[in-house]
Short mmCIF file of the C-alpha atoms (twelve columns), coordinates in Angstrom:
data_MODEL
# 
_entry.id   MODEL 
# 
loop_
_atom_site.group_PDB 
_atom_site.id 
_atom_site.type_symbol 
_atom_site.label_atom_id 
_atom_site.label_alt_id 
_atom_site.label_comp_id 
_atom_site.label_asym_id 
_atom_site.label_seq_id 
_atom_site.Cartn_x 
_atom_site.Cartn_y 
_atom_site.Cartn_z 
_atom_site.pdbx_PDB_model_num 
ATOM 1   C CA . MET A 1   20.562  4.895   -4.133  1 
ATOM 2   C CA . ALA A 2   18.090  3.247   -6.154  1 
ATOM 3   C CA . LYS A 3   15.652  0.286   -5.526  1 
ATOM 4   C CA . ARG A 4   14.049  -1.737  -8.074  1 
ATOM 5   C CA . LEU A 5   10.702  -2.731  -6.741  1 
ATOM 6   C CA . ASP A 6   10.505  -6.387  -8.120  1 
ATOM 7   C CA . GLU A 7   14.311  -6.888  -6.724  1 
ATOM 8   C CA . VAL A 8   13.101  -6.364  -2.964  1 
ATOM 9   C CA . GLY A 9   14.033  -9.170  -1.247  1 
ATOM 10  C CA . SER A 10  14.373  -9.344  2.749   1 
ATOM 11  C CA . GLU A 11  17.740  -7.804  3.180   1 
ATOM 12  C CA . LYS A 12  17.147  -5.001  0.909   1 
ATOM 13  C CA . GLY A 13  13.156  -4.668  2.297   1 
ATOM 14  C CA . ARG A 14  14.479  -4.787  6.302   1 
ATOM 15  C CA . GLN A 15  17.426  -2.052  5.212   1 
ATOM 16  C CA . LEU A 16  14.595  0.260   3.141   1 
ATOM 17  C CA . LEU A 17  12.357  0.244   6.354   1 
ATOM 18  C CA . GLN A 18  15.573  0.832   9.004   1 
ATOM 19  C CA . ASP A 19  16.499  3.574   6.418   1 
ATOM 20  C CA . LEU A 20  12.650  5.069   6.999   1 
ATOM 21  C CA . ASN A 21  11.948  4.305   10.126  1 
ATOM 22  C CA . ILE A 22  9.326   2.498   9.721   1 
ATOM 23  C CA . ARG A 23  8.271   -1.056  11.651  1 
ATOM 24  C CA . VAL A 24  5.415   -3.435  10.417  1 
ATOM 25  C CA . GLU A 25  2.796   -4.623  12.805  1 
ATOM 26  C CA . PRO A 26  0.457   -7.541  12.972  1 
ATOM 27  C CA . VAL A 27  -3.128  -7.212  13.559  1 
ATOM 28  C CA . PRO A 28  -5.162  -9.756  14.321  1 
ATOM 29  C CA . THR A 29  -7.532  -11.216 12.810  1 
ATOM 30  C CA . VAL A 30  -11.851 -11.138 14.155  1 
ATOM 31  C CA . VAL A 31  -14.568 -13.308 13.528  1 
ATOM 32  C CA . SER A 32  -17.116 -11.290 11.903  1 
ATOM 33  C CA . ALA A 33  -20.126 -10.369 13.760  1 
ATOM 34  C CA . VAL A 34  -22.203 -9.413  10.517  1 
ATOM 35  C CA . GLU A 35  -23.283 -12.068 8.249   1 
ATOM 36  C CA . ASN A 36  -20.803 -15.108 6.061   1 
ATOM 37  C CA . ALA A 37  -18.823 -14.389 3.313   1 
ATOM 38  C CA . THR A 38  -19.774 -15.493 0.580   1 
ATOM 39  C CA . LEU A 39  -18.568 -18.361 -0.783  1 
ATOM 40  C CA . VAL A 40  -15.858 -17.735 -2.902  1 
ATOM 41  C CA . ASN A 41  -13.706 -20.521 -5.404  1 
ATOM 42  C CA . ALA A 42  -10.067 -19.843 -4.973  1 
ATOM 43  C CA . PHE A 43  -8.373  -19.040 -8.222  1 
ATOM 44  C CA . ASP A 44  -7.448  -22.065 -10.521 1 
ATOM 45  C CA . TRP A 45  -3.747  -21.418 -11.565 1 
ATOM 46  C CA . GLU A 46  -3.617  -23.888 -13.776 1 
ATOM 47  C CA . SER A 47  -6.990  -23.784 -16.486 1 
ATOM 48  C CA . VAL A 48  -10.193 -22.438 -17.190 1 
ATOM 49  C CA . VAL A 49  -13.100 -24.275 -18.494 1 
ATOM 50  C CA . ASP A 50  -14.233 -22.601 -22.035 1 
ATOM 51  C CA . GLY A 51  -17.457 -22.671 -22.914 1 
ATOM 52  C CA . ASN A 52  -18.187 -26.027 -23.917 1 
ATOM 53  C CA . GLY A 53  -17.021 -27.304 -20.452 1 
ATOM 54  C CA . ARG A 54  -13.132 -27.933 -21.853 1 
ATOM 55  C CA . GLU A 55  -10.582 -27.500 -19.276 1 
ATOM 56  C CA . ILE A 56  -7.817  -25.155 -21.045 1 
ATOM 57  C CA . ALA A 57  -4.330  -25.190 -19.713 1 
ATOM 58  C CA . LEU A 58  -3.537  -21.803 -18.963 1 
ATOM 59  C CA . PHE A 59  0.314   -19.612 -19.985 1 
ATOM 60  C CA . GLU A 60  1.744   -16.888 -17.974 1 
ATOM 61  C CA . GLY A 61  0.059   -13.729 -19.957 1 
ATOM 62  C CA . GLN A 62  -3.722  -15.801 -20.050 1 
ATOM 63  C CA . ARG A 63  -3.256  -16.247 -16.044 1 
ATOM 64  C CA . ARG A 64  -2.808  -12.269 -15.994 1 
ATOM 65  C CA . THR A 65  -5.897  -11.881 -17.728 1 
ATOM 66  C CA . GLN A 66  -7.364  -14.673 -15.679 1 
ATOM 67  C CA . TYR A 67  -6.975  -13.263 -11.848 1 
ATOM 68  C CA . ARG A 68  -7.667  -9.735  -13.107 1 
ATOM 69  C CA . GLU A 69  -11.490 -11.318 -14.425 1 
ATOM 70  C CA . TYR A 70  -11.422 -13.005 -11.202 1 
ATOM 71  C CA . MET A 71  -10.566 -9.825  -8.761  1 
ATOM 72  C CA . GLU A 72  -13.128 -7.877  -10.959 1 
ATOM 73  C CA . ARG A 73  -16.164 -10.603 -10.939 1 
ATOM 74  C CA . ASN A 74  -16.096 -10.943 -6.994  1 
ATOM 75  C CA . ILE A 75  -15.663 -7.330  -6.665  1 
ATOM 76  C CA . GLY A 76  -17.741 -6.136  -9.734  1 
ATOM 77  C CA . ALA A 77  -20.896 -4.052  -7.862  1 
ATOM 78  C CA . VAL A 78  -18.335 -1.637  -5.235  1 
ATOM 79  C CA . LEU A 79  -16.315 -0.714  -8.967  1 
ATOM 80  C CA . ALA A 80  -19.100 -0.113  -10.423 1 
ATOM 81  C CA . GLU A 81  -20.556 2.211   -7.946  1 
ATOM 82  C CA . LYS A 82  -17.628 3.805   -6.776  1 
ATOM 83  C CA . LYS A 83  -16.459 4.046   -11.011 1 
ATOM 84  C CA . LEU A 84  -13.808 1.981   -10.205 1 
ATOM 85  C CA . CYS A 85  -11.560 -0.788  -11.812 1 
ATOM 86  C CA . VAL A 86  -9.203  -3.051  -11.641 1 
ATOM 87  C CA . LEU A 87  -5.919  -2.142  -14.166 1 
ATOM 88  C CA . ASP A 88  -2.992  -4.894  -15.014 1 
ATOM 89  C CA . VAL A 89  -0.147  -2.861  -14.607 1 
ATOM 90  C CA . GLU A 90  2.578   -5.575  -14.671 1 
ATOM 91  C CA . ASN A 91  3.923   -4.282  -18.374 1 
ATOM 92  C CA . ILE A 92  4.644   -0.718  -17.289 1 
ATOM 93  C CA . PRO A 93  7.280   -1.424  -15.620 1 
ATOM 94  C CA . ASP A 94  8.107   2.580   -14.222 1 
ATOM 95  C CA . LEU A 95  4.284   3.235   -12.991 1 
ATOM 96  C CA . LEU A 96  5.340   3.340   -9.228  1 
ATOM 97  C CA . THR A 97  8.925   5.140   -9.690  1 
ATOM 98  C CA . VAL A 98  8.706   7.578   -6.936  1 
ATOM 99  C CA . GLN A 99  11.847  10.214  -5.267  1 
ATOM 100 C CA . VAL A 100 11.768  9.326   -1.439  1 
ATOM 101 C CA . PRO A 101 11.281  13.396  0.027   1 
ATOM 102 C CA . GLY A 102 14.218  14.591  1.877   1 
ATOM 103 C CA . LEU A 103 16.677  10.778  1.615   1 
ATOM 104 C CA . ASN A 104 18.931  9.849   -1.137  1 
ATOM 105 C CA . ILE A 105 16.272  6.787   -1.464  1 
ATOM 106 C CA . ASP A 106 14.524  6.429   -5.357  1 
ATOM 107 C CA . LEU A 107 12.218  3.528   -5.205  1 
ATOM 108 C CA . ALA A 108 11.676  2.511   -8.901  1 
ATOM 109 C CA . GLY A 109 9.195   -0.287  -10.084 1 
ATOM 110 C CA . ARG A 110 5.614   -1.534  -10.651 1 
ATOM 111 C CA . THR A 111 2.983   -3.510  -9.023  1 
ATOM 112 C CA . ASP A 112 0.691   -6.198  -10.774 1 
ATOM 113 C CA . LEU A 113 -2.789  -4.802  -10.604 1 
ATOM 114 C CA . LEU A 114 -4.044  -1.560  -9.621  1 
ATOM 115 C CA . ILE A 115 -7.665  -0.768  -8.498  1 
ATOM 116 C CA . LEU A 116 -8.089  3.194   -8.720  1 
ATOM 117 C CA . SER A 117 -11.103 5.508   -10.959 1 
ATOM 118 C CA . ASP A 118 -12.038 4.019   -14.356 1 
ATOM 119 C CA . VAL A 119 -11.263 7.143   -15.606 1 
ATOM 120 C CA . ALA A 120 -7.643  5.408   -15.757 1 
ATOM 121 C CA . LYS A 121 -9.246  2.770   -17.969 1 
ATOM 122 C CA . LYS A 122 -11.156 5.210   -19.864 1 
ATOM 123 C CA . TYR A 123 -7.952  7.469   -20.746 1 
ATOM 124 C CA . PRO A 124 -5.159  6.074   -20.657 1 
ATOM 125 C CA . SER A 125 -2.943  8.375   -21.017 1 
ATOM 126 C CA . GLU A 126 -4.297  9.582   -17.487 1 
ATOM 127 C CA . LEU A 127 -2.704  6.944   -15.769 1 
ATOM 128 C CA . PRO A 128 0.755   7.642   -14.876 1 
ATOM 129 C CA . SER A 129 -0.843  10.048  -12.415 1 
ATOM 130 C CA . LEU A 130 -3.440  7.531   -10.695 1 
ATOM 131 C CA . PRO A 131 -6.409  9.055   -10.337 1 
ATOM 132 C CA . GLY A 132 -8.388  7.845   -7.128  1 
ATOM 133 C CA . VAL A 133 -6.162  5.243   -6.752  1 
ATOM 134 C CA . LYS A 134 -6.971  2.637   -3.546  1 
ATOM 135 C CA . MET A 135 -4.914  0.118   -3.793  1 
ATOM 136 C CA . LEU A 136 -2.443  -2.057  -5.150  1 
ATOM 137 C CA . ILE A 137 -2.257  -6.106  -5.082  1 
ATOM 138 C CA . GLU A 138 1.044   -7.959  -6.002  1 
ATOM 139 C CA . VAL A 139 0.293   -11.112 -6.799  1 
ATOM 140 C CA . LYS A 140 2.120   -14.342 -6.519  1 
ATOM 141 C CA . LYS A 141 1.201   -18.013 -7.222  1 
ATOM 142 C CA . GLU A 142 4.134   -19.032 -4.028  1 
ATOM 143 C CA . ILE A 143 4.083   -16.558 -1.364  1 
ATOM 144 C CA . VAL A 144 7.368   -16.601 0.057   1 
ATOM 145 C CA . THR A 145 9.274   -14.261 2.858   1 
ATOM 146 C CA . ASP A 146 10.788  -11.894 -0.044  1 
ATOM 147 C CA . SER A 147 7.464   -11.155 -1.086  1 
ATOM 148 C CA . SER A 148 5.672   -9.222  1.420   1 
ATOM 149 C CA . TYR A 149 9.208   -7.457  1.585   1 
ATOM 150 C CA . GLN A 150 8.408   -6.444  -2.247  1 
ATOM 151 C CA . ALA A 151 4.194   -5.543  -1.261  1 
ATOM 152 C CA . LEU A 152 5.240   -3.552  1.466   1 
ATOM 153 C CA . SER A 153 8.130   -1.499  -1.015  1 
ATOM 154 C CA . GLU A 154 5.175   -1.320  -3.616  1 
ATOM 155 C CA . LEU A 155 3.228   0.279   -0.284  1 
ATOM 156 C CA . ILE A 156 5.438   3.192   0.423   1 
ATOM 157 C CA . ALA A 157 6.075   3.771   -3.460  1 
ATOM 158 C CA . LEU A 158 2.234   4.014   -4.187  1 
ATOM 159 C CA . ASP A 159 2.050   5.631   -0.526  1 
ATOM 160 C CA . LEU A 160 4.307   8.642   -2.115  1 
ATOM 161 C CA . ARG A 161 2.630   8.969   -5.270  1 
ATOM 162 C CA . SER A 162 -0.638  9.034   -4.183  1 
ATOM 163 C CA . ASP A 163 -2.928  11.881  -2.420  1 
ATOM 164 C CA . ASP A 164 -4.873  9.588   -0.033  1 
ATOM 165 C CA . PRO A 165 -4.140  6.711   1.783   1 
ATOM 166 C CA . VAL A 166 -4.036  3.166   -0.040  1 
ATOM 167 C CA . MET A 167 -3.749  -0.577  0.935   1 
ATOM 168 C CA . ALA A 168 -1.464  -2.972  -0.779  1 
ATOM 169 C CA . LEU A 169 -2.791  -6.678  -0.868  1 
ATOM 170 C CA . LEU A 170 0.192   -10.075 -1.282  1 
ATOM 171 C CA . THR A 171 -1.707  -12.410 -2.304  1 
ATOM 172 C CA . ASN A 172 -1.852  -15.812 -4.026  1 
ATOM 173 C CA . LEU A 173 -5.295  -15.774 -4.890  1 
ATOM 174 C CA . THR A 174 -6.102  -18.993 -2.842  1 
ATOM 175 C CA . ASP A 175 -4.976  -18.792 1.029   1 
ATOM 176 C CA . ASN A 176 -3.118  -16.238 1.729   1 
ATOM 177 C CA . TRP A 177 -4.673  -12.541 1.154   1 
ATOM 178 C CA . GLN A 178 -1.591  -10.233 3.217   1 
ATOM 179 C CA . PHE A 179 -3.277  -6.472  3.505   1 
ATOM 180 C CA . PHE A 180 -0.768  -4.280  4.474   1 
ATOM 181 C CA . CYS A 181 -1.575  -0.249  5.284   1 
ATOM 182 C CA . VAL A 182 0.290   2.467   6.603   1 
ATOM 183 C CA . SER A 183 -1.245  3.128   10.486  1 
ATOM 184 C CA . SER A 184 -1.503  6.917   12.524  1 
ATOM 185 C CA . GLU A 185 -0.259  4.113   15.154  1 
ATOM 186 C CA . LYS A 186 3.282   5.142   16.229  1 
ATOM 187 C CA . SER A 187 5.689   3.014   17.686  1 
ATOM 188 C CA . GLY A 188 7.769   5.264   19.818  1 
ATOM 189 C CA . ASP A 189 9.881   7.645   16.987  1 
ATOM 190 C CA . CYS A 190 8.857   4.763   14.362  1 
ATOM 191 C CA . ALA A 191 6.199   4.646   11.642  1 
ATOM 192 C CA . THR A 192 3.866   1.947   11.746  1 
ATOM 193 C CA . ILE A 193 2.479   -0.668  9.057   1 
ATOM 194 C CA . ASN A 194 -0.020  -3.021  9.681   1 
ATOM 195 C CA . LYS A 195 -0.150  -6.061  8.331   1 
ATOM 196 C CA . ALA A 196 -3.621  -8.785  8.714   1 
ATOM 197 C CA . THR A 197 -3.376  -11.773 7.289   1 
ATOM 198 C CA . ILE A 198 -6.959  -13.583 5.860   1 
ATOM 199 C CA . LYS A 199 -7.261  -16.963 4.595   1 
ATOM 200 C CA . LYS A 200 -10.640 -17.345 2.956   1 
ATOM 201 C CA . PRO A 201 -11.417 -15.791 -0.467  1 
ATOM 202 C CA . GLY A 202 -14.562 -14.835 0.172   1 
ATOM 203 C CA . GLU A 203 -13.316 -13.239 3.194   1 
ATOM 204 C CA . ALA A 204 -10.452 -11.603 1.743   1 
ATOM 205 C CA . PHE A 205 -12.976 -9.679  -0.539  1 
ATOM 206 C CA . ARG A 206 -15.392 -8.761  1.884   1 
ATOM 207 C CA . VAL A 207 -12.604 -6.653  3.238   1 
ATOM 208 C CA . ILE A 208 -11.398 -5.201  -0.474  1 
ATOM 209 C CA . LYS A 209 -15.329 -4.551  -0.802  1 
ATOM 210 C CA . ALA A 210 -15.664 -2.704  2.344   1 
ATOM 211 C CA . LEU A 211 -12.791 -0.532  1.760   1 
ATOM 212 C CA . LEU A 212 -13.431 0.609   -1.763  1 
ATOM 213 C CA . ALA A 213 -16.649 1.972   -0.122  1 
ATOM 214 C CA . GLN A 214 -14.779 4.316   2.113   1 
ATOM 215 C CA . PRO A 215 -14.287 8.122   0.755   1 
ATOM 216 C CA . PRO A 216 -11.154 8.189   0.030   1 
ATOM 217 C CA . THR A 217 -9.819  10.436  2.502   1 
ATOM 218 C CA . ALA A 218 -11.283 8.603   5.590   1 
ATOM 219 C CA . ASP A 219 -8.581  7.885   8.151   1 
ATOM 220 C CA . GLU A 220 -10.474 5.827   10.500  1 
ATOM 221 C CA . VAL A 221 -12.274 2.591   8.528   1 
ATOM 222 C CA . ASN A 222 -13.687 -0.628  9.937   1 
ATOM 223 C CA . LEU A 223 -13.010 -3.380  8.157   1 
ATOM 224 C CA . PRO A 224 -14.710 -7.035  8.309   1 
ATOM 225 C CA . TYR A 225 -12.102 -9.849  9.873   1 
ATOM 226 C CA . ILE A 226 -9.570  -6.906  10.799  1 
ATOM 227 C CA . GLN A 227 -9.533  -5.527  14.552  1 
ATOM 228 C CA . GLY A 228 -9.952  -2.177  14.590  1 
ATOM 229 C CA . PRO A 229 -11.174 0.632   13.689  1 
ATOM 230 C CA . VAL A 230 -7.996  0.815   11.341  1 
ATOM 231 C CA . LYS A 231 -6.618  4.610   11.544  1 
ATOM 232 C CA . ARG A 232 -4.730  5.412   7.995   1 
ATOM 233 C CA . ARG A 233 -2.273  7.855   7.701   1 
ATOM 234 C CA . LYS A 234 -0.012  9.178   4.771   1 
ATOM 235 C CA . LEU A 235 4.010   8.437   5.294   1 
ATOM 236 C CA . ALA A 236 4.295   11.823  4.521   1 
ATOM 237 C CA . GLN A 237 3.048   12.676  7.797   1 
ATOM 238 C CA . LEU A 238 5.091   10.208  9.608   1 
ATOM 239 C CA . LEU A 239 8.712   10.112  8.114   1 
ATOM 240 C CA . PRO A 240 11.583  12.306  9.261   1 
ATOM 241 C CA . CYS A 241 12.497  14.752  7.432   1 
ATOM 242 C CA . ILE A 242 16.315  14.026  6.621   1 
ATOM 243 C CA . ASP A 243 18.134  16.787  4.959   1 
ATOM 244 C CA . GLU A 244 21.127  15.140  4.110   1 
ATOM 245 C CA . GLY A 245 23.238  18.559  2.973   1 
ATOM 246 C CA . GLY A 246 21.705  20.266  5.726   1 
ATOM 247 C CA . GLU A 247 20.497  23.112  4.010   1 
ATOM 248 C CA . SER A 248 17.352  25.670  5.448   1 
ATOM 249 C CA . GLY A 249 14.727  23.775  2.360   1 
ATOM 250 C CA . GLY A 250 14.688  20.528  4.084   1 
ATOM 251 C CA . ASN A 251 13.490  21.757  7.964   1 
ATOM 252 C CA . ARG A 252 11.113  24.601  6.241   1 
ATOM 253 C CA . GLU A 253 9.355   21.812  4.469   1 
ATOM 254 C CA . CYS A 254 9.215   19.599  7.505   1 
ATOM 255 C CA . ILE A 255 7.877   22.572  9.891   1 
ATOM 256 C CA . GLU A 256 5.400   23.534  7.486   1 
ATOM 257 C CA . ARG A 257 4.464   20.138  7.256   1 
ATOM 258 C CA . TYR A 258 4.034   19.935  11.226  1 
ATOM 259 C CA . PHE A 259 1.615   22.454  10.760  1 
ATOM 260 C CA . ASP A 260 -0.565  21.884  8.753   1 
ATOM 261 C CA . ILE A 261 -0.912  18.892  10.276  1 
ATOM 262 C CA . ALA A 262 -1.305  20.084  13.757  1 
ATOM 263 C CA . SER A 263 -4.233  22.529  12.304  1 
ATOM 264 C CA . VAL A 264 -6.563  19.813  11.522  1 
ATOM 265 C CA . LEU A 265 -5.511  17.058  13.928  1 
ATOM 266 C CA . GLY A 266 -4.180  19.241  17.235  1 
ATOM 267 C CA . PRO A 267 -0.781  19.317  18.126  1 
ATOM 268 C CA . ASP A 268 1.333   15.582  18.428  1 
ATOM 269 C CA . VAL A 269 4.043   15.945  20.573  1 
ATOM 270 C CA . GLU A 270 5.666   13.084  19.217  1 
ATOM 271 C CA . MET A 271 6.012   14.520  15.760  1 
ATOM 272 C CA . ALA A 272 6.858   17.759  17.189  1 
ATOM 273 C CA . ARG A 273 10.206  16.200  18.832  1 
ATOM 274 C CA . ALA A 274 10.810  14.731  15.358  1 
ATOM 275 C CA . VAL A 275 10.626  17.663  14.080  1 
ATOM 276 C CA . GLY A 276 12.704  19.391  16.433  1 
ATOM 277 C CA . ARG A 277 15.827  16.711  16.312  1 
ATOM 278 C CA . GLN A 278 15.825  16.557  12.563  1 
ATOM 279 C CA . ILE A 279 16.899  20.076  12.853  1 
ATOM 280 C CA . ALA A 280 18.978  19.626  15.539  1 
ATOM 281 C CA . ARG A 281 20.765  17.322  13.549  1 
ATOM 282 C CA . SER A 282 21.282  20.049  10.881  1 
ATOM 283 C CA . ILE A 283 22.997  22.324  12.961  1 
ATOM 284 C CA . PRO A 284 26.571  21.250  13.003  1 
ATOM 285 C CA . ALA A 285 27.400  22.290  16.467  1 
ATOM 286 C CA . PHE A 286 24.412  20.529  18.147  1 
ATOM 287 C CA . SER A 287 24.301  16.963  15.109  1 
ATOM 288 C CA . MET A 288 26.577  15.350  17.966  1 
ATOM 289 C CA . TYR A 289 23.632  15.140  20.059  1 
ATOM 290 C CA . SER A 290 20.731  14.671  17.929  1 
# 
């Protein structure tokens, strides 16, 4: 069952979240206790001013170049410090293609921009491995409900493709900046993706810069304007391991993953129960009771 990321709207998005047992939880935004954000102008979707002060209308391809440069200008210092880059990957159609482990679900597609190691810029052949990827950015001139589900599906794909926790940003580059990340908090048996919305570009860029400054493996981060700390986790640590064919390999991987996590983070009762239910489902005599 292949799902094209750019075709995931409300109906397919809700089904994907249901299939993966994921809930989306809004996170309140707060007034920052530190200095005010630098004033940043919203992106101008219609035109750009050239070196002679003349206003030039933008076409689609030019817009992509301009909004990539807009992002770079406003986070340039942290990009240089952390040896990161912003890449336009809109024309690489299957960059985020991945199979969800243990499920008959394939996610196929790409996003608009990625922030990742500048190795990918210096050596383009390394891009498919997504070295040091930090976040994806889905850019929409107009954001509708379907847009959020597309960004969520892209986050799920990138999280499964990457080694470290990642974040997704859905934005119109003006007054709507929606941040998504996988949370360590669970809601019953459901994994949780947190969502926070920022309205001002300057504040949104402060969030991005704070995120990029964190160590890649940091599970808990403090981000300005977002009630926190933000506790991040990988979906592979939270998703139930469903073995459609009842083979022992899926159960073995599920058990091994649990013990790997428990050896680092300590016992997790809810995860242990989820593993137990998965094993029960794979045993015909007990499947009706699980």
